[in-house]
């Protein structure tokens, strides 16, 4: 028997209302709108208010994706929430989302793969659908990274932001549609490039750990940058080659929105035309696992995605991790 395809039936996103501009940041740390814009492409980002939770944005993104898909919550077999900023360590945020959505039949778990989390989750969902274990999988990428920012560290507080995006993946018997290939990689030897050392069992939260700022994100930005460009290019070439698709045949490239310069460099090295690269980092900042599904939902709702389009996704993040997916819409 043929393996079913995993097609995207619906997309959704949800962002906090509060906007933090580069000018706002320039009043908080030694930086400028000009520096942030030219080095990252970011002009403003969304920031959750006190009391707003990651799960609330994830639930809203998920329910918008379900509505577009025309799928009832009870028809969902599995909820995967890609995140590095769960509501709490126990239980998984995916279980909170599963309950609040009313996805009563669904299994649920969180997946942690840094900014590559959405690509990893997409790949996992694809395997469940291909093996016919599940028909409908809700894949969510959601983060409240600003809760872990040191607002006096200009190397990180200008980059990261909050939001959630989701897709409903569903089994389809037509061949050559949906997810064509995924590729996942990691290199734990470079784990110290992007870390949040505190709060886990290595450094449980104590007055001392908080005093030392171990609960803040730390990043070797420049080293990460160089590796990101090379690794994203390589993994994109890998999924394209596996599927027999040339870079020029990509209709839409939706990369993780980490830095506009990384995206520009990857696009031009690959030979994907600039107008085929979807960029929203100017307004969203780097929302880690959430950035690809937020960008995809925007593109979809703007009518930029058409049946038969070849869509390339790629990401790079903490772990280190990186990955790509190629999809026929
Ligand atoms: N404003 C002004 N100056 C700054 C700022 C700022 N906000 N931040 C750093 N600088 C200064 C530095 O101190 C340095 O000054 P110096 O030359 O006097 O020492 C200078 O600017 C250059 O610093 P670099 O770190 O070399 O700047 P770079 O061009 O690399 O840009 C950035 C920094 C934006 C962080 C970039 O390296 C980047 O985007 N890296 C990749 C991030 C990424 O992709 N992360 C992966 C995903 S994250 C995850 O998985 C959770």
CSV table of C-alpha atoms and ligand atoms in Angstrom, one decimal:
chain,number,residue,atom,x,y,z
A,1,UNK,CA,0.0,0.0,0.0
A,2,UNK,CA,1.2,3.5,-0.8
A,3,UNK,CA,2.2,5.9,2.0
A,4,UNK,CA,-0.1,8.8,2.3
A,5,UNK,CA,1.1,12.4,1.8
A,6,UNK,CA,1.0,14.9,4.6
A,7,UNK,CA,-0.6,18.1,3.3
A,8,UNK,CA,-1.2,21.4,5.0
A,9,UNK,CA,-5.0,21.9,5.4
A,10,UNK,CA,-4.8,25.1,7.4
A,11,UNK,CA,-2.5,27.7,9.0
A,12,UNK,CA,-2.9,30.1,11.9
A,13,UNK,CA,-0.9,32.6,13.9
A,14,UNK,CA,-1.2,34.8,17.0
A,15,UNK,CA,1.0,37.6,18.1
A,16,UNK,CA,0.9,39.8,21.3
A,17,UNK,CA,-0.5,43.2,20.7
A,18,UNK,CA,2.3,45.1,22.4
A,19,UNK,CA,4.9,46.5,20.0
A,20,UNK,CA,8.5,47.3,21.1
A,21,UNK,CA,10.3,49.4,18.5
A,22,UNK,CA,14.1,49.9,18.0
A,23,UNK,CA,13.6,53.4,19.2
A,24,UNK,CA,12.1,52.0,22.5
A,25,UNK,CA,15.2,49.7,22.8
A,26,UNK,CA,17.6,52.6,22.2
A,27,UNK,CA,16.2,54.2,25.3
A,28,UNK,CA,16.9,51.0,27.3
A,29,UNK,CA,20.4,49.9,26.1
A,30,UNK,CA,23.3,51.4,24.2
A,31,UNK,CA,22.1,50.8,20.6
A,32,UNK,CA,20.3,52.6,17.8
A,33,UNK,CA,17.6,52.0,15.2
A,34,UNK,CA,20.2,52.3,12.5
A,35,UNK,CA,22.4,49.5,14.1
A,36,UNK,CA,19.6,47.1,14.7
A,37,UNK,CA,18.1,47.7,11.2
A,38,UNK,CA,21.3,47.3,9.3
A,39,UNK,CA,22.6,44.3,11.3
A,40,UNK,CA,19.4,42.3,11.7
A,41,UNK,CA,16.6,43.8,9.5
A,42,UNK,CA,14.4,44.2,12.6
A,43,UNK,CA,12.4,47.4,13.1
A,44,UNK,CA,10.0,46.3,15.7
A,45,UNK,CA,8.9,43.2,17.5
A,46,UNK,CA,5.9,41.9,19.6
A,47,UNK,CA,6.3,41.4,23.3
A,48,UNK,CA,3.9,39.6,25.6
A,49,UNK,CA,2.5,41.6,28.5
A,50,UNK,CA,2.8,40.5,32.1
A,51,UNK,CA,0.4,37.7,32.7
A,52,UNK,CA,0.2,36.7,29.0
A,53,UNK,CA,1.3,33.1,28.4
A,54,UNK,CA,2.8,31.1,25.6
A,55,UNK,CA,-0.1,28.6,25.7
A,56,UNK,CA,-2.7,31.4,25.1
A,57,UNK,CA,-1.0,32.4,21.8
A,58,UNK,CA,-0.5,28.8,20.9
A,59,UNK,CA,-4.2,28.0,21.4
A,60,UNK,CA,-5.3,31.0,19.4
A,61,UNK,CA,-2.9,30.1,16.5
A,62,UNK,CA,-4.0,26.4,16.7
A,63,UNK,CA,-7.7,27.3,16.6
A,64,UNK,CA,-7.2,29.6,13.6
A,65,UNK,CA,-5.4,26.8,11.8
A,66,UNK,CA,-8.2,24.3,12.6
A,67,UNK,CA,-10.8,26.8,11.5
A,68,UNK,CA,-9.1,27.3,8.1
A,69,UNK,CA,-8.7,23.5,7.8
A,70,UNK,CA,-12.4,22.9,8.5
A,71,UNK,CA,-11.3,20.2,11.1
A,72,UNK,CA,-13.0,19.9,14.5
A,73,UNK,CA,-10.7,19.7,17.5
A,74,UNK,CA,-11.9,16.2,18.3
A,75,UNK,CA,-10.6,15.0,14.9
A,76,UNK,CA,-7.0,15.9,15.8
A,77,UNK,CA,-4.9,12.8,16.6
A,78,UNK,CA,-1.7,14.5,17.8
A,79,UNK,CA,-0.7,18.0,19.1
A,80,UNK,CA,3.1,18.8,18.9
A,81,UNK,CA,4.2,22.1,20.4
A,82,UNK,CA,7.7,23.1,19.3
A,83,UNK,CA,9.0,25.4,22.0
A,84,UNK,CA,12.0,26.3,24.2
A,85,UNK,CA,9.8,28.6,26.3
A,86,UNK,CA,7.1,26.3,27.7
A,87,UNK,CA,4.6,27.7,30.3
A,88,UNK,CA,6.3,25.5,32.9
A,89,UNK,CA,8.6,22.4,32.9
A,90,UNK,CA,5.7,20.0,34.0
A,91,UNK,CA,3.3,19.4,32.4
A,92,UNK,CA,4.1,19.9,28.7
A,93,UNK,CA,2.4,23.0,27.2
A,94,UNK,CA,1.1,20.7,24.4
A,95,UNK,CA,-1.2,19.0,27.0
A,96,UNK,CA,-2.5,22.4,28.1
A,97,UNK,CA,-3.2,23.3,24.5
A,98,UNK,CA,-4.8,20.0,23.8
A,99,UNK,CA,-7.2,20.5,26.6
A,100,UNK,CA,-8.1,24.1,25.9
A,101,UNK,CA,-8.7,23.4,22.2
A,102,UNK,CA,-10.9,20.5,23.1
A,103,UNK,CA,-8.7,18.1,21.1
A,104,UNK,CA,-10.1,15.3,23.3
A,105,UNK,CA,-8.7,12.3,21.3
A,106,UNK,CA,-5.2,13.7,20.7
A,107,UNK,CA,-1.9,12.7,22.1
A,108,UNK,CA,0.3,15.7,22.9
A,109,UNK,CA,3.9,16.5,23.6
A,110,UNK,CA,6.4,19.4,23.5
A,111,UNK,CA,9.5,19.3,21.2
A,112,UNK,CA,12.6,21.2,22.0
A,113,UNK,CA,15.0,21.9,19.1
A,114,UNK,CA,15.8,25.6,19.5
A,115,UNK,CA,14.9,27.8,16.5
A,116,UNK,CA,14.7,24.6,14.3
A,117,UNK,CA,11.8,23.3,16.5
A,118,UNK,CA,9.1,23.8,13.9
A,119,UNK,CA,11.1,21.9,11.2
A,120,UNK,CA,11.7,19.1,13.6
A,121,UNK,CA,8.0,19.0,14.6
A,122,UNK,CA,6.9,19.0,11.0
A,123,UNK,CA,9.2,16.1,10.3
A,124,UNK,CA,7.9,14.1,13.3
A,125,UNK,CA,4.3,14.8,12.2
A,126,UNK,CA,5.2,13.7,8.7
A,127,UNK,CA,6.4,10.3,10.0
A,128,UNK,CA,3.2,9.6,12.0
A,129,UNK,CA,1.1,10.4,8.9
A,130,UNK,CA,3.3,8.4,6.5
A,131,UNK,CA,3.0,5.3,8.7
A,132,UNK,CA,-0.8,5.8,9.0
A,133,UNK,CA,-0.6,6.0,12.7
A,134,UNK,CA,-2.4,9.4,12.7
A,135,UNK,CA,-4.5,11.3,10.1
A,136,UNK,CA,-4.6,14.8,11.5
A,137,UNK,CA,-1.7,16.4,13.4
A,138,UNK,CA,-1.6,20.0,14.8
A,139,UNK,CA,1.9,21.3,14.7
A,140,UNK,CA,2.5,24.5,16.6
A,141,UNK,CA,5.6,26.6,17.1
A,142,UNK,CA,5.2,29.0,20.0
A,143,UNK,CA,7.6,31.1,22.1
A,144,UNK,CA,7.7,33.8,24.7
A,145,UNK,CA,11.4,34.4,24.4
A,146,UNK,CA,11.2,37.9,25.9
A,147,UNK,CA,10.5,36.4,29.3
A,148,UNK,CA,14.1,35.0,29.3
A,149,UNK,CA,15.8,38.2,28.0
A,150,UNK,CA,18.3,40.2,30.0
A,151,UNK,CA,17.1,43.7,29.0
A,152,UNK,CA,20.5,45.1,29.7
A,153,UNK,CA,22.2,42.7,27.2
A,154,UNK,CA,22.1,44.5,23.8
A,155,UNK,CA,23.4,41.5,22.0
A,156,UNK,CA,20.2,39.5,22.7
A,157,UNK,CA,17.4,41.8,23.7
A,158,UNK,CA,17.3,43.5,20.3
A,159,UNK,CA,16.7,40.1,18.5
A,160,UNK,CA,14.2,37.9,20.3
A,161,UNK,CA,10.4,38.3,20.4
A,162,UNK,CA,7.1,36.5,21.1
A,163,UNK,CA,4.4,34.8,19.0
A,164,UNK,CA,2.9,31.5,17.8
A,165,UNK,CA,2.1,29.9,14.5
A,166,UNK,CA,0.4,26.6,13.6
A,167,UNK,CA,-0.4,24.2,10.8
A,168,UNK,CA,-2.8,21.4,10.5
A,169,UNK,CA,-1.2,18.5,8.6
A,170,UNK,CA,-3.5,15.9,7.3
A,171,UNK,CA,-3.2,12.5,5.4
A,172,UNK,CA,-3.9,12.7,1.7
A,173,UNK,CA,-3.9,9.8,-0.7
A,174,UNK,CA,-2.7,11.8,-3.7
A,175,UNK,CA,1.0,11.2,-4.4
A,176,UNK,CA,3.5,14.0,-4.9
A,177,UNK,CA,1.7,16.5,-2.6
A,178,UNK,CA,2.4,17.8,0.9
A,179,UNK,CA,5.7,17.3,2.6
A,180,UNK,CA,8.2,15.8,0.0
A,181,UNK,CA,11.4,15.7,2.1
A,182,UNK,CA,12.7,16.8,5.5
A,183,UNK,CA,16.3,16.8,6.7
A,184,UNK,CA,17.4,17.3,10.3
A,185,UNK,CA,20.8,17.8,11.8
A,186,UNK,CA,22.4,18.6,15.1
A,187,UNK,CA,25.9,19.3,16.7
A,188,UNK,CA,25.9,19.2,20.4
A,189,UNK,CA,29.7,20.0,20.4
A,190,UNK,CA,28.6,23.6,19.8
A,191,UNK,CA,25.9,23.6,22.5
A,192,UNK,CA,27.5,26.6,24.2
A,193,UNK,CA,26.8,28.9,21.2
A,194,UNK,CA,23.2,29.6,22.4
A,195,UNK,CA,22.2,28.7,26.0
A,196,UNK,CA,19.9,29.4,28.8
A,197,UNK,CA,21.8,27.6,31.6
A,198,UNK,CA,19.6,28.1,34.6
A,199,UNK,CA,16.2,26.7,35.7
A,200,UNK,CA,17.0,23.0,34.7
A,201,UNK,CA,18.2,20.3,36.9
A,202,UNK,CA,21.9,21.3,36.4
A,203,UNK,CA,21.2,24.8,37.9
A,204,UNK,CA,17.8,24.6,39.6
A,205,UNK,CA,16.4,28.1,40.3
A,206,UNK,CA,17.9,29.5,43.5
A,207,UNK,CA,18.5,33.0,44.7
A,208,UNK,CA,22.1,32.5,43.6
A,209,UNK,CA,21.2,31.3,40.1
A,210,UNK,CA,19.0,34.3,39.6
A,211,UNK,CA,21.6,36.7,41.0
A,212,UNK,CA,24.1,35.2,38.4
A,213,UNK,CA,21.5,35.7,35.6
A,214,UNK,CA,21.6,32.0,34.7
A,215,UNK,CA,17.9,32.3,33.6
A,216,UNK,CA,18.8,34.6,30.7
A,217,UNK,CA,19.5,33.6,27.1
A,218,UNK,CA,23.1,34.0,26.1
A,219,UNK,CA,24.4,33.8,22.6
A,220,UNK,CA,27.7,33.8,20.7
A,221,UNK,CA,26.0,35.8,17.9
A,222,UNK,CA,28.8,36.3,15.4
A,223,UNK,CA,30.0,32.6,15.6
A,224,UNK,CA,26.3,31.5,15.2
A,225,UNK,CA,25.8,33.8,12.3
A,226,UNK,CA,28.6,32.4,10.2
A,227,UNK,CA,27.7,28.8,10.9
A,228,UNK,CA,24.0,29.5,10.2
A,229,UNK,CA,24.6,30.7,6.7
A,230,UNK,CA,26.6,27.7,5.7
A,231,UNK,CA,24.4,25.1,7.4
A,232,UNK,CA,21.1,26.5,6.1
A,233,UNK,CA,22.5,26.6,2.6
A,234,UNK,CA,23.7,22.9,2.9
A,235,UNK,CA,20.5,21.5,4.3
A,236,UNK,CA,18.4,23.4,1.7
A,237,UNK,CA,20.6,21.8,-1.0
A,238,UNK,CA,20.1,18.4,0.7
A,239,UNK,CA,16.3,18.5,0.6
A,240,UNK,CA,16.2,19.9,-2.9
A,241,UNK,CA,18.5,17.2,-4.2
A,242,UNK,CA,16.6,14.4,-2.5
A,243,UNK,CA,13.4,15.6,-4.2
A,244,UNK,CA,15.0,16.3,-7.6
A,245,UNK,CA,14.0,20.0,-7.4
A,246,UNK,CA,16.3,22.8,-8.6
A,247,UNK,CA,16.7,26.0,-6.5
A,248,UNK,CA,15.2,28.0,-9.4
A,249,UNK,CA,12.0,25.8,-9.1
A,250,UNK,CA,11.3,26.9,-5.6
A,251,UNK,CA,8.1,29.1,-5.6
A,252,UNK,CA,8.4,30.3,-2.0
A,253,UNK,CA,11.2,30.1,0.5
A,254,UNK,CA,10.0,30.6,4.1
A,255,UNK,CA,13.2,30.6,6.3
A,256,UNK,CA,13.4,31.0,10.1
A,257,UNK,CA,13.4,34.7,10.6
A,258,UNK,CA,16.7,35.0,12.6
A,259,UNK,CA,18.4,37.8,10.8
A,260,UNK,CA,17.7,39.4,7.4
A,261,UNK,CA,21.4,39.2,6.5
A,262,UNK,CA,21.5,35.4,7.1
A,263,UNK,CA,18.3,35.1,4.9
A,264,UNK,CA,19.7,37.3,2.1
A,265,UNK,CA,23.0,35.4,2.1
A,266,UNK,CA,21.4,32.0,2.0
A,267,UNK,CA,18.9,33.1,-0.7
A,268,UNK,CA,21.7,34.5,-3.0
A,269,UNK,CA,24.1,31.5,-2.4
A,270,UNK,CA,21.2,29.1,-3.3
A,271,UNK,CA,20.0,31.1,-6.3
A,272,UNK,CA,16.5,31.6,-5.0
A,273,UNK,CA,15.2,34.9,-6.4
A,274,UNK,CA,14.7,37.7,-3.8
A,275,UNK,CA,11.0,38.1,-4.5
A,276,UNK,CA,10.5,34.4,-3.7
A,277,UNK,CA,11.9,34.8,-0.2
A,278,UNK,CA,9.3,35.6,2.5
A,279,UNK,CA,10.6,38.1,5.1
A,280,UNK,CA,8.6,39.5,8.0
A,281,UNK,CA,11.4,39.9,10.5
A,282,UNK,CA,11.1,43.7,10.2
A,283,UNK,CA,7.9,43.5,12.2
A,284,UNK,CA,8.2,40.2,14.2
A,285,UNK,CA,11.9,39.9,15.3
A,286,UNK,CA,13.2,36.4,16.0
A,287,UNK,CA,10.4,34.3,17.4
A,288,UNK,CA,12.5,31.0,17.3
A,289,UNK,CA,10.2,28.0,16.7
A,290,UNK,CA,7.2,30.2,15.9
A,291,UNK,CA,8.8,32.3,13.1
A,292,UNK,CA,8.3,29.9,10.2
A,293,UNK,CA,4.6,29.1,10.9
A,294,UNK,CA,3.9,32.8,11.5
A,295,UNK,CA,5.5,33.7,8.2
A,296,UNK,CA,3.7,30.9,6.4
A,297,UNK,CA,0.4,31.9,7.8
A,298,UNK,CA,1.0,35.5,6.7
A,299,UNK,CA,2.0,34.4,3.2
A,300,UNK,CA,-1.0,32.1,3.0
A,301,UNK,CA,-3.6,34.7,4.1
A,302,UNK,CA,-2.1,37.2,1.6
A,303,UNK,CA,-2.8,34.7,-1.2
A,304,UNK,CA,0.9,34.2,-1.9
A,305,UNK,CA,0.6,30.4,-1.8
A,306,UNK,CA,-1.0,28.4,-4.6
A,307,UNK,CA,-1.8,24.8,-5.2
A,308,UNK,CA,1.2,23.0,-6.6
A,309,UNK,CA,3.7,25.5,-5.3
A,310,UNK,CA,7.0,24.2,-4.1
A,311,UNK,CA,7.7,25.7,-0.7
A,312,UNK,CA,11.1,25.5,1.1
A,313,UNK,CA,11.4,25.9,4.8
A,314,UNK,CA,14.8,26.0,6.7
A,315,UNK,CA,16.0,26.9,10.2
A,316,UNK,CA,19.0,27.0,12.4
A,317,UNK,CA,19.2,27.3,16.2
A,318,UNK,CA,20.3,26.3,19.6
A,319,UNK,CA,21.6,22.8,20.1
A,320,UNK,CA,23.0,23.4,17.6
A,321,UNK,CA,20.3,22.2,15.4
A,322,UNK,CA,19.4,22.8,11.8
A,323,UNK,CA,17.0,21.4,9.2
A,324,UNK,CA,14.9,22.0,6.1
A,325,UNK,CA,11.6,20.8,4.6
A,326,UNK,CA,10.3,20.9,1.1
A,327,UNK,CA,6.6,20.9,0.6
A,328,UNK,CA,4.3,20.8,-2.5
A,329,UNK,CA,1.2,22.9,-1.6
B,1,LIG,N1,23.8,47.8,19.3
B,1,LIG,C1,25.0,48.4,19.0
B,1,LIG,N2,26.1,47.7,18.9
B,1,LIG,C2,26.0,46.4,19.2
B,1,LIG,C3,24.8,45.7,19.5
B,1,LIG,C4,23.7,46.5,19.6
B,1,LIG,N3,22.5,46.0,19.9
B,1,LIG,N4,25.1,44.4,19.8
B,1,LIG,C5,26.4,44.2,19.6
B,1,LIG,N5,27.0,45.4,19.2
B,1,LIG,C6,28.4,45.7,19.0
B,1,LIG,C7,29.4,44.7,19.5
B,1,LIG,O1,29.7,45.0,20.9
B,1,LIG,C8,30.5,44.8,18.6
B,1,LIG,O2,31.3,45.9,19.0
B,1,LIG,P1,32.9,45.8,18.9
B,1,LIG,O3,33.2,45.7,17.4
B,1,LIG,O4,33.3,47.2,19.4
B,1,LIG,O5,33.3,44.7,19.7
B,1,LIG,C9,29.9,45.1,17.2
B,1,LIG,O6,28.6,45.6,17.5
B,1,LIG,C10,29.8,43.9,16.3
B,1,LIG,O7,29.2,42.8,17.1
B,1,LIG,P2,28.9,41.4,16.4
B,1,LIG,O8,28.4,40.5,17.4
B,1,LIG,O9,30.1,41.0,15.6
B,1,LIG,O10,27.8,41.8,15.4
B,1,LIG,P3,27.1,40.9,14.2
B,1,LIG,O11,27.2,41.6,13.0
B,1,LIG,O12,27.5,39.5,14.3
B,1,LIG,O13,25.6,41.0,14.7
B,1,LIG,C11,23.9,39.6,15.7
B,1,LIG,C12,25.1,40.5,15.9
B,1,LIG,C13,22.8,40.4,15.2
B,1,LIG,C14,23.5,38.9,17.0
B,1,LIG,C15,24.2,38.5,14.6
B,1,LIG,O14,25.5,37.9,15.0
B,1,LIG,C16,23.2,37.4,14.5
B,1,LIG,O15,22.1,37.6,14.1
B,1,LIG,N6,23.6,36.1,14.8
B,1,LIG,C17,22.8,34.9,14.6
B,1,LIG,C18,21.7,34.8,15.5
B,1,LIG,C19,20.9,33.5,15.2
B,1,LIG,O16,20.7,33.1,14.1
B,1,LIG,N7,20.6,32.7,16.2
B,1,LIG,C20,20.1,31.4,16.0
B,1,LIG,C21,18.7,31.3,16.4
B,1,LIG,S1,18.5,31.6,18.1
B,1,LIG,C22,17.8,30.2,18.9
B,1,LIG,O17,18.0,29.1,18.5
B,1,LIG,C23,17.1,30.4,20.2
